[in-house]
Short mmCIF file of C-alpha atoms in Angstrom, two decimals:
data_model
loop_
_atom_site.label_atom_id
_atom_site.label_comp_id
_atom_site.label_asym_id
_atom_site.label_seq_id
_atom_site.Cartn_x
_atom_site.Cartn_y
_atom_site.Cartn_z
CA MET V 1 -8.42 22.15 1.97
CA VAL V 2 -11.54 20.24 2.99
CA LEU V 3 -9.56 17.00 3.20
CA ARG V 4 -6.69 18.63 5.06
CA LEU V 5 -9.07 20.01 7.66
CA GLY V 6 -10.41 16.51 8.14
CA THR V 7 -6.99 14.87 8.46
CA PHE V 8 -5.95 17.64 10.80
CA SER V 9 -8.88 16.74 13.07
CA VAL V 10 -7.95 13.04 12.97
CA GLY V 11 -4.39 13.93 13.97
CA ILE V 12 -5.67 15.86 16.96
CA PHE V 13 -7.85 12.92 18.00
CA LEU V 14 -4.98 10.44 17.79
CA ALA V 15 -2.55 12.73 19.62
CA ARG V 16 -5.05 13.21 22.44
CA THR V 17 -6.00 9.52 22.57
CA PHE V 18 -2.61 7.83 22.21
CA SER V 19 0.27 8.23 24.62
CA PRO V 20 3.53 9.57 23.14
CA GLU V 21 4.85 5.97 23.11
CA GLN V 22 1.79 4.66 21.23
CA PHE V 23 2.02 7.60 18.84
CA GLY V 24 5.62 6.62 18.19
CA LEU V 25 4.62 3.05 17.32
CA TYR V 26 1.91 4.45 15.06
CA ALA V 27 4.64 6.50 13.33
CA VAL V 28 6.78 3.41 12.73
CA VAL V 29 3.93 1.44 11.14
CA LEU V 30 2.90 4.36 8.96
CA THR V 31 6.48 4.94 7.80
CA VAL V 32 7.02 1.29 6.82
CA GLN V 33 3.76 1.17 4.87
CA THR V 34 4.54 4.40 3.05
CA VAL V 35 8.01 3.25 2.05
CA MET V 36 6.73 -0.09 0.75
CA MET V 37 3.93 1.62 -1.14
CA THR V 38 6.41 3.53 -3.26
CA LEU V 39 7.72 0.21 -4.54
CA ALA V 40 4.23 -1.15 -5.24
CA ASP V 41 3.57 1.60 -7.79
CA PHE V 42 7.01 1.04 -9.40
CA GLY V 43 6.59 4.14 -11.57
CA LEU V 44 3.81 2.41 -13.50
CA SER V 45 1.24 5.16 -12.99
CA SER V 46 3.85 7.78 -13.94
CA ASP V 47 4.53 5.95 -17.19
CA LEU V 48 0.84 5.80 -18.12
CA ILE V 49 0.22 9.43 -17.22
CA ARG V 50 2.97 10.59 -19.59
CA SER V 51 2.58 7.93 -22.28
CA ALA V 52 1.20 8.69 -25.76
CA ASN V 53 -0.02 5.06 -26.18
CA HIS V 54 -1.93 4.76 -22.93
CA ARG V 55 -4.61 2.34 -24.17
CA ALA V 56 -2.17 -0.12 -25.74
CA LYS V 57 0.09 -0.15 -22.72
CA ALA V 58 -2.62 -0.41 -20.03
CA PRO V 59 -3.09 -4.25 -20.00
CA THR V 60 0.65 -4.83 -19.69
CA VAL V 61 0.96 -2.24 -16.93
CA ALA V 62 -2.02 -3.75 -15.10
CA THR V 63 -0.42 -7.20 -15.15
CA MET V 64 2.94 -5.86 -13.97
CA GLY V 65 1.24 -3.88 -11.20
CA VAL V 66 -0.52 -6.93 -9.77
CA LEU V 67 2.58 -9.13 -9.96
CA ILE V 68 4.93 -6.60 -8.37
CA SER V 69 2.50 -5.71 -5.58
CA ALA V 70 1.73 -9.38 -4.85
CA VAL V 71 5.43 -10.14 -4.37
CA LEU V 72 5.88 -7.14 -2.10
CA THR V 73 2.78 -8.05 -0.08
CA GLY V 74 4.13 -11.53 0.56
CA ALA V 75 7.58 -10.21 1.49
CA MET V 76 6.22 -7.61 3.90
CA ALA V 77 3.84 -10.08 5.57
CA ALA V 78 6.54 -12.73 5.95
CA GLY V 79 9.10 -10.32 7.38
CA SER V 80 6.76 -8.24 9.52
CA GLY V 81 7.94 -9.63 12.87
CA TRP V 82 11.62 -9.18 12.07
CA LEU V 83 10.99 -5.69 10.68
CA ALA V 84 9.13 -4.60 13.81
CA ASP V 85 12.03 -5.72 16.03
CA VAL V 86 14.66 -4.00 13.84
CA LEU V 87 12.75 -0.72 13.93
CA GLY V 88 12.45 -0.75 17.69
CA ALA V 89 8.70 -1.35 17.66
CA PRO V 90 8.27 -4.89 19.02
CA GLY V 91 4.72 -6.17 19.02
CA THR V 92 3.73 -4.32 15.82
CA GLY V 93 4.50 -7.32 13.58
CA PRO V 94 0.83 -8.34 13.19
CA VAL V 95 -0.06 -4.73 12.37
CA LEU V 96 2.55 -4.63 9.60
CA ALA V 97 1.31 -7.98 8.27
CA VAL V 98 -2.26 -6.70 7.93
CA MET V 99 -1.02 -3.41 6.45
CA SER V 100 0.81 -5.36 3.72
CA LEU V 101 -2.56 -5.98 2.03
CA THR V 102 -2.62 -2.32 1.02
CA LEU V 103 0.27 -3.05 -1.36
CA LEU V 104 -1.73 -5.64 -3.29
CA ILE V 105 -4.75 -3.35 -3.53
CA ALA V 106 -2.49 -0.55 -4.76
CA GLY V 107 -1.17 -2.67 -7.62
CA ILE V 108 -4.70 -3.42 -8.80
CA GLY V 109 -5.59 0.27 -9.04
CA VAL V 110 -2.63 1.62 -11.05
CA VAL V 111 -4.41 1.91 -14.42
CA PRO V 112 -7.64 3.69 -13.34
CA TYR V 113 -5.65 6.13 -11.22
CA ALA V 114 -3.38 7.01 -14.15
CA THR V 115 -6.39 7.50 -16.41
CA LEU V 116 -7.99 9.98 -14.01
CA GLN V 117 -4.76 11.94 -13.64
CA ARG V 118 -3.78 12.16 -17.31
CA THR V 119 -7.24 13.50 -18.22
CA PHE V 120 -7.29 16.04 -15.36
CA ARG V 121 -10.53 14.67 -13.90
CA GLN V 122 -10.04 16.29 -10.52
CA LYS V 123 -13.73 16.20 -9.56
CA GLN V 124 -13.64 12.41 -9.64
CA VAL V 125 -10.31 12.35 -7.81
CA PHE V 126 -11.80 14.55 -5.11
CA VAL V 127 -14.86 12.32 -4.70
CA ILE V 128 -12.61 9.27 -4.33
CA ALA V 129 -10.41 11.04 -1.79
CA VAL V 130 -13.41 12.12 0.28
CA VAL V 131 -14.87 8.61 0.34
CA ASP V 132 -11.45 7.17 1.21
CA PHE V 133 -11.11 9.65 4.05
CA VAL V 134 -14.62 9.19 5.45
CA VAL V 135 -14.48 5.39 5.39
CA GLY V 136 -10.97 5.26 6.82
CA THR V 137 -11.62 7.84 9.51
CA VAL V 138 -14.90 6.38 10.75
CA LEU V 139 -13.31 2.94 11.01
CA LEU V 140 -10.14 4.29 12.63
CA VAL V 141 -12.00 6.25 15.31
CA ALA V 142 -14.39 3.38 16.03
CA LEU V 143 -11.59 0.82 16.33
CA VAL V 144 -9.38 3.07 18.46
CA LEU V 145 -12.26 3.73 20.85
CA GLY V 146 -12.92 -0.01 20.81
CA GLY V 147 -9.42 -0.66 22.15
CA TRP V 148 -7.73 -1.90 18.97
CA GLY V 149 -4.73 0.40 19.45
CA VAL V 150 -2.32 0.69 16.51
CA MET V 151 -4.02 -2.24 14.73
CA ALA V 152 -6.91 0.14 14.06
CA LEU V 153 -4.67 1.97 11.58
CA ALA V 154 -3.99 -1.16 9.53
CA VAL V 155 -7.57 -2.42 9.38
CA SER V 156 -9.04 0.99 8.52
CA ARG V 157 -6.42 1.58 5.80
CA VAL V 158 -7.04 -1.77 4.10
CA ILE V 159 -10.81 -1.34 3.96
CA ALA V 160 -10.70 2.34 2.93
CA GLN V 161 -8.17 1.66 0.18
CA LEU V 162 -10.22 -1.21 -1.21
CA VAL V 163 -13.27 1.08 -1.43
CA ALA V 164 -11.18 3.80 -3.09
CA VAL V 165 -9.78 1.47 -5.77
CA ILE V 166 -13.27 0.20 -6.63
CA LEU V 167 -14.38 3.81 -7.05
CA GLN V 168 -11.40 4.53 -9.29
CA PHE V 169 -12.50 1.82 -11.69
CA VAL V 170 -16.10 3.06 -11.64
CA LEU V 171 -15.37 6.76 -12.13
CA SER V 172 -12.54 6.36 -14.66
CA GLY V 173 -14.56 4.06 -16.91
CA GLU V 174 -11.71 1.55 -16.88
CA ARG V 175 -12.30 -2.16 -16.55
CA PRO V 176 -9.75 -4.72 -15.38
CA ARG V 177 -7.82 -5.66 -18.53
CA TYR V 178 -4.75 -7.86 -18.25
CA GLY V 179 -2.25 -8.90 -20.87
CA PHE V 180 1.46 -8.89 -21.56
CA ASN V 181 3.37 -7.37 -24.48
CA ARG V 182 7.07 -8.06 -24.12
CA SER V 183 8.25 -5.05 -26.11
CA LEU V 184 5.99 -2.68 -24.17
CA ALA V 185 6.94 -4.32 -20.88
CA LYS V 186 10.62 -3.63 -21.55
CA GLY V 187 9.93 0.08 -21.99
CA VAL V 188 7.79 0.18 -18.86
CA TRP V 189 10.51 -1.60 -16.91
CA LEU V 190 13.24 0.78 -18.11
CA PHE V 191 11.08 3.74 -17.17
CA GLY V 192 9.83 2.36 -13.87
CA LEU V 193 13.05 1.01 -12.38
CA PRO V 194 14.69 4.44 -11.85
CA VAL V 195 11.37 5.89 -10.65
CA ALA V 196 10.91 3.07 -8.13
CA GLY V 197 14.50 3.42 -6.96
CA ALA V 198 14.18 7.18 -6.55
CA ASN V 199 10.82 6.85 -4.80
CA LEU V 200 12.21 4.26 -2.42
CA LEU V 201 15.28 6.34 -1.62
CA SER V 202 13.16 9.43 -1.11
CA TRP V 203 10.79 7.77 1.34
CA VAL V 204 13.58 5.86 3.08
CA LEU V 205 15.33 9.16 3.64
CA LEU V 206 12.15 10.82 4.87
CA GLY V 207 11.64 7.87 7.21
CA ALA V 208 15.26 7.38 8.24
CA ASP V 209 15.06 10.14 10.82
CA LYS V 210 12.14 8.43 12.54
CA VAL V 211 13.91 5.08 12.56
CA LEU V 212 17.07 6.65 14.01
CA VAL V 213 15.19 8.66 16.61
CA SER V 214 13.25 5.55 17.63
CA SER V 215 16.41 3.41 17.87
CA LEU V 216 18.71 5.98 19.47
CA ALA V 217 16.33 8.12 21.55
CA GLY V 218 13.30 5.89 22.20
CA ALA V 219 9.64 5.77 21.26
CA THR V 220 8.65 8.70 23.50
CA VAL V 221 11.05 11.13 21.82
CA LEU V 222 9.89 9.75 18.47
CA GLY V 223 6.31 10.62 19.40
CA PHE V 224 7.24 14.29 19.89
CA TYR V 225 9.39 14.29 16.75
CA PHE V 226 6.70 12.63 14.65
CA LEU V 227 4.12 15.19 15.73
CA ALA V 228 6.44 18.09 14.86
CA PHE V 229 7.38 16.50 11.53
CA ASN V 230 3.73 16.06 10.57
CA ILE V 231 2.89 19.67 11.41
CA SER V 232 5.93 20.90 9.48
CA ASN V 233 4.56 19.13 6.42
CA TRP V 234 1.44 21.28 6.34
CA PRO V 235 2.80 23.27 3.34
CA MET V 236 3.16 19.95 1.49
CA SER V 237 -0.20 18.75 2.77
CA VAL V 238 -1.98 21.89 1.61
CA LEU V 239 -0.22 22.19 -1.74
CA GLY V 240 1.07 18.69 -2.42
CA GLN V 241 -2.19 17.02 -3.44
CA VAL V 242 -3.13 19.90 -5.73
CA VAL V 243 0.29 20.24 -7.35
CA ARG V 244 0.95 16.52 -7.70
CA SER V 245 -2.39 15.97 -9.39
CA VAL V 246 -1.58 18.28 -12.29
CA SER V 247 2.17 18.94 -12.39
CA LEU V 248 3.37 15.86 -14.27
CA PRO V 249 0.78 15.89 -17.09
CA ALA V 250 0.97 19.70 -17.28
CA PHE V 251 4.76 19.90 -17.49
CA SER V 252 4.70 17.09 -20.06
CA ARG V 253 2.66 19.39 -22.31
CA VAL V 254 4.43 22.74 -21.85
CA ALA V 255 8.05 22.05 -20.85
CA SER V 256 10.45 22.04 -23.79
CA GLY V 257 13.62 23.56 -25.20
CA PRO V 258 16.45 25.49 -23.55
CA LYS V 259 15.75 28.41 -21.23
CA ASP V 260 12.30 27.01 -20.43
CA ARG V 261 10.38 29.24 -17.99
CA SER V 262 7.45 26.94 -17.18
CA LEU V 263 8.99 25.74 -13.89
CA ALA V 264 9.49 29.31 -12.72
CA THR V 265 5.91 30.17 -13.67
CA ALA V 266 4.53 27.24 -11.67
CA LEU V 267 6.92 27.70 -8.76
CA ALA V 268 6.00 31.32 -7.97
CA PRO V 269 2.59 30.79 -6.28
CA VAL V 270 3.58 27.43 -4.77
CA TRP V 271 6.70 28.82 -3.14
CA ALA V 272 4.96 32.01 -1.99
CA VAL V 273 2.33 30.03 -0.05
CA SER V 274 4.95 27.60 1.28
CA VAL V 275 7.10 30.39 2.70
CA LEU V 276 4.11 31.98 4.43
CA VAL V 277 2.86 28.73 5.99
CA GLY V 278 6.37 27.65 6.97
CA SER V 279 7.21 30.95 8.64
CA MET V 280 3.93 31.07 10.56
CA LEU V 281 4.54 27.53 11.83
CA MET V 282 8.04 28.52 12.88
CA PHE V 283 7.02 31.58 14.91
CA LEU V 284 3.75 30.14 16.20
CA ALA V 285 5.03 26.63 17.01
CA GLY V 286 4.30 26.84 20.73
CA PRO V 287 0.75 28.27 20.47
CA VAL V 288 -0.17 25.84 17.66
CA ILE V 289 0.91 22.77 19.61
CA GLU V 290 -0.43 23.88 22.99
CA LEU V 291 -3.81 24.99 21.66
CA VAL V 292 -4.41 22.13 19.26
CA TYR V 293 -2.70 19.12 20.82
CA GLY V 294 -2.45 20.06 24.49
CA GLY V 295 0.27 21.20 26.86
CA ARG V 296 1.80 17.73 27.22
CA TRP V 297 3.07 18.01 23.62
CA LEU V 298 4.90 21.34 24.07
CA ALA V 299 8.25 19.54 23.95
CA ALA V 300 7.64 19.24 20.20
CA ALA V 301 7.66 23.05 19.71
CA PRO V 302 11.46 23.48 19.33
CA LEU V 303 11.47 20.61 16.83
CA LEU V 304 8.72 22.27 14.81
CA MET V 305 10.57 25.58 14.71
CA VAL V 306 13.44 23.85 12.91
CA LEU V 307 11.42 21.46 10.74
CA ALA V 308 9.13 24.23 9.45
CA ALA V 309 11.92 25.36 7.13
CA PHE V 310 12.30 21.82 5.77
CA GLY V 311 8.55 21.59 5.15
CA ALA V 312 8.60 24.73 3.02
CA LEU V 313 11.66 23.66 1.02
CA ARG V 314 10.08 20.28 0.25
CA THR V 315 7.49 21.95 -1.98
CA VAL V 316 10.28 23.29 -4.21
CA LEU V 317 12.00 19.92 -4.41
CA ASP V 318 8.69 18.19 -5.07
CA LEU V 319 7.74 20.45 -7.97
CA SER V 320 11.26 20.26 -9.43
CA THR V 321 11.10 16.48 -9.40
CA SER V 322 7.83 16.57 -11.35
CA TYR V 323 9.52 18.79 -13.91
CA LEU V 324 12.48 16.44 -14.31
CA LEU V 325 10.12 13.49 -14.77
CA ALA V 326 8.20 15.38 -17.44
CA ARG V 327 11.46 15.98 -19.30
CA GLY V 328 12.27 12.26 -19.13
CA GLU V 329 15.06 12.59 -16.57
CA SER V 330 14.28 9.68 -14.24
CA GLY V 331 17.92 8.63 -14.09
CA ARG V 332 18.94 12.12 -13.05
CA VAL V 333 16.30 12.15 -10.29
CA LEU V 334 17.58 8.80 -9.03
CA ARG V 335 21.11 10.21 -8.84
CA LEU V 336 19.82 13.21 -6.91
CA GLN V 337 18.16 10.91 -4.38
CA VAL V 338 21.42 8.98 -3.96
CA ALA V 339 23.25 12.26 -3.39
CA TRP V 340 20.65 13.24 -0.79
CA MET V 341 21.20 9.95 1.00
CA VAL V 342 24.97 10.48 1.06
CA VAL V 343 24.49 13.95 2.56
CA LEU V 344 21.57 13.27 4.91
CA LEU V 345 22.38 10.00 6.68
CA PRO V 346 25.62 11.17 8.37
CA LEU V 347 23.90 14.39 9.41
CA LEU V 348 20.98 12.45 10.90
CA VAL V 349 23.20 10.05 12.83
CA ALA V 350 25.43 12.82 14.17
CA GLY V 351 22.47 15.07 14.93
CA THR V 352 20.47 12.38 16.75
CA LEU V 353 23.46 11.28 18.83
CA THR V 354 24.37 14.83 19.86
CA GLY V 355 21.01 16.59 19.96
CA SER V 356 18.33 13.87 20.03
CA GLY V 357 15.23 14.88 18.05
CA ILE V 358 16.25 18.47 17.43
CA GLY V 359 19.60 17.30 16.08
CA ALA V 360 17.79 15.13 13.53
CA ALA V 361 15.64 18.12 12.57
CA VAL V 362 18.72 20.29 11.95
CA GLY V 363 20.19 17.50 9.81
CA HIS V 364 17.07 17.48 7.63
CA VAL V 365 17.19 21.24 7.03
CA ALA V 366 20.92 21.27 6.27
CA SER V 367 20.65 18.40 3.80
CA SER V 368 17.67 19.98 2.02
CA ILE V 369 19.67 23.16 1.38
CA VAL V 370 22.48 21.11 -0.18
CA LEU V 371 19.94 19.16 -2.23
CA LEU V 372 18.37 22.41 -3.45
CA ALA V 373 21.73 23.45 -4.90
CA LEU V 374 22.13 20.05 -6.61
CA TYR V 375 18.62 20.34 -8.09
CA ALA V 376 19.43 23.81 -9.43
CA ARG V 377 22.44 22.43 -11.28
CA SER V 378 20.44 19.53 -12.75
CA LEU V 379 17.58 21.78 -13.81
CA THR V 380 20.03 24.05 -15.62
CA VAL V 381 21.44 21.07 -17.51
CA VAL V 382 18.01 19.94 -18.76
CA GLY V 383 17.08 23.39 -20.05
CA VAL V 384 15.42 25.33 -17.21
CA ASP V 385 15.94 29.08 -17.15
CA ILE V 386 17.46 29.03 -13.68
CA ALA V 387 17.69 32.83 -13.60
CA ALA V 388 13.90 32.96 -13.94
CA VAL V 389 13.57 30.44 -11.11
CA TRP V 390 15.80 32.52 -8.84
CA ALA V 391 13.80 35.64 -9.76
CA VAL V 392 10.65 34.07 -8.27
CA PHE V 393 12.48 32.41 -5.37
CA TRP V 394 13.81 35.40 -3.46
CA PRO V 395 10.86 37.88 -3.28
CA PRO V 396 8.80 35.70 -0.87
CA LEU V 397 11.87 35.34 1.35
CA VAL V 398 12.19 39.12 1.56
CA ALA V 399 8.46 39.64 2.11
CA VAL V 400 8.36 37.15 4.99
CA ILE V 401 10.86 39.13 7.10
CA PRO V 402 8.46 41.93 8.15
CA ALA V 403 5.63 39.39 8.37
CA ALA V 404 7.57 37.14 10.76
CA LEU V 405 8.69 40.14 12.83
CA THR V 406 5.07 41.26 13.19
CA THR V 407 3.98 37.78 14.26
CA TRP V 408 6.78 37.52 16.80
CA LEU V 409 6.00 40.91 18.38
CA ILE V 410 2.33 39.99 18.79
CA THR V 411 3.20 36.67 20.45
CA LEU V 412 5.36 38.55 22.95
CA ALA V 413 2.37 40.67 23.99
CA GLY V 414 -0.30 37.97 23.66
CA PRO V 415 -1.89 36.81 26.93
CA ASN V 416 -2.68 33.23 25.83
CA PRO V 417 -2.08 30.73 22.99
CA LEU V 418 -5.37 31.51 21.24
CA VAL V 419 -4.60 35.24 20.98
CA ASP V 420 -1.05 34.46 19.90
CA LEU V 421 -2.21 32.09 17.19
CA MET V 422 -5.14 34.10 15.82
CA GLY V 423 -3.67 37.56 16.25
CA GLY V 424 -0.11 36.73 15.25
CA GLY V 425 -1.16 34.58 12.32
CA ALA V 426 -3.65 37.13 10.96
CA ALA V 427 -1.29 40.08 11.33
CA GLY V 428 1.69 38.26 9.83
CA THR V 429 -0.36 37.03 6.88
CA ALA V 430 -1.75 40.53 6.26
CA VAL V 431 1.72 42.09 6.21
CA TYR V 432 3.03 39.34 3.92
CA GLY V 433 0.09 39.79 1.56
CA MET V 434 0.52 43.57 1.35
CA VAL V 435 4.24 43.32 0.60
CA LEU V 436 3.84 40.57 -2.00
CA TYR V 437 0.46 41.50 -3.55
CA ARG V 438 1.66 43.20 -6.74
CA TRP V 439 4.35 40.60 -7.35
CA MET V 440 1.86 37.75 -6.96
CA ARG V 441 -0.62 39.35 -9.38
CA GLN V 442 2.09 39.60 -12.03
CA ARG V 443 3.13 35.98 -11.54
CA LEU V 444 -0.45 34.68 -11.78
CA SER V 445 -0.98 36.70 -14.97
CA GLU V 446 2.08 35.01 -16.48
CA ALA V 447 0.67 31.61 -15.50
CA ARG V 448 -2.66 32.37 -17.19
CA LEU V 449 -0.87 33.46 -20.37
CA LEU V 450 1.14 30.24 -20.42
CA GLY V 451 -2.07 28.21 -20.06
CA ALA V 452 -3.77 30.18 -22.81
CA ASP V 453 -0.86 29.61 -25.19
CA GLU V 454 -1.03 25.88 -24.55
CA VAL V 455 -4.79 25.80 -25.27
CA LEU V 456 -4.24 27.61 -28.58
CA GLU V 457 -1.66 25.04 -29.63
CA GLU V 458 -4.01 22.07 -29.10
CA GLU V 459 -6.05 20.39 -31.78
CA PRO V 460 -9.70 21.50 -31.58
CA ASP V 461 -10.98 17.94 -31.37
CA THR V 462 -8.51 16.70 -28.77
CA ALA V 463 -10.55 15.11 -25.98
CA VAL V 464 -7.69 13.72 -23.92
CA PRO V 465 -4.45 15.68 -23.49
CA THR V 466 -1.44 13.46 -24.16
CA ALA V 467 2.08 13.99 -22.99
CA ARG V 468 4.74 15.10 -25.42
CA PRO V 469 6.93 12.06 -26.25
CA VAL V 470 10.20 12.06 -24.35
CA THR V 471 13.26 9.88 -24.15
CA VAL V 472 12.83 7.14 -21.58
CA LYS V 473 15.53 7.84 -19.05
CA THR V 474 12.98 8.71 -15.90
CA THR V 475 11.62 10.38 -7.76
CA ASP V 476 10.47 11.62 -5.29
CA PRO V 477 6.98 10.32 -4.67
CA VAL V 478 5.50 13.15 -6.75
CA VAL V 479 2.81 11.10 -8.45
CA GLN V 480 1.88 8.75 -5.68
CA HIS V 481 -1.31 6.78 -6.00
CA PRO V 482 -3.69 8.68 -3.68
CA ALA V 483 -5.32 5.49 -2.52
CA THR V 484 -1.94 3.96 -1.73
CA THR V 485 -0.56 6.64 0.50
CA SER V 486 -1.53 6.97 4.13
CA GLU V 487 -2.08 10.70 3.93
CA ALA V 488 -5.64 10.30 5.17
CA THR V 489 -4.32 9.03 8.47
CA SER V 490 -1.08 10.98 8.67
#
């Protein structure tokens, strides 16, 4: 929450400093870097987090990480000018070239990041994230005020990420160790290829709307769309870092057998918070944007009202992907991403051509509902008790109806955006909490019991929890390297 408050403030600063056109160019650069970063990890950190022979595999993974990221850095730098022209952002080629250095730095930090995650050392992860944010933000603000424009994003990201990776080595106790074991490398490759493919597809699909809006509707419309899309991701921003940090190693320990209920247990509180945040963003879209970003951004309000539903649903898809990875189903996740692409791209093209930015937003929501059904089928196949999942899915949807109605009525009577936001948000949240209080207490009690059972099953002298061995078959960027994403600036 501390970090999200900080990034929220940075977003306000950029929105008030940049013009909508500049903000659109900023969105293009950020999207390209994020997509390329998913390839730089190549599923290597996921493999180490879940692996039972972490120490033996680390030198091979470290070598593969540096080689893969070096190739991608060279490719992105060499093609930066062409890429900028294709994406409708001419003049950003040099920015993309500088940003390519983040890929190389990411490859160097794969092993220490995986070590911190598999041992649940969240205090150290938090320290690294804070330092990354402070360094990146101070540089970004200084360079923007100094007239660097969008280049400020690239320079600040490179320096902040370098500092973060150095801290990862220091706080994890890892040292750079390189080597190559052919038999281990084959297993890493078989595991990582589907993960990299799924990650790439996932981020391409999340960035495809921005590319289409930029190409078909222009940079100004993209600026409004990008702002609304970022706000709609607040449920993921609030919950994503927490859930992603623990979901893969946790599911690897507790998920097993047919009719497994661990996904339902984890989903209940995550989904409950997502529904509340998403609904409040939907009914308070206008006051949020006007009060925080200024009246000139009000054109983004209708987009946010639609995209808020997509932001809430993403938390379910994100957690489900972590579960599938923990069960060794990387190939299945890759197929789900392909299916999403087949469904989403036509909807995005048709929506953007007929309805500009809001058409693209509707396409995202429609495709996510279809994808949710496909995930449900896949989860049933791998052994999830889907009836238990549905039992925790619908109560928040029922509870949000009176909460949303209360919020809407207050906004009708509110004299200004501040009263609408504070009064409507507080009243809606209070109603939602009262309706869902008993249900939430029961779900949290179940989660505590599941955790207690897992502790009792562990060996008393186990210092480092290791993942249960699974068949290597194995996304969504669920376990992204925190120092490789651009969340601090987005």
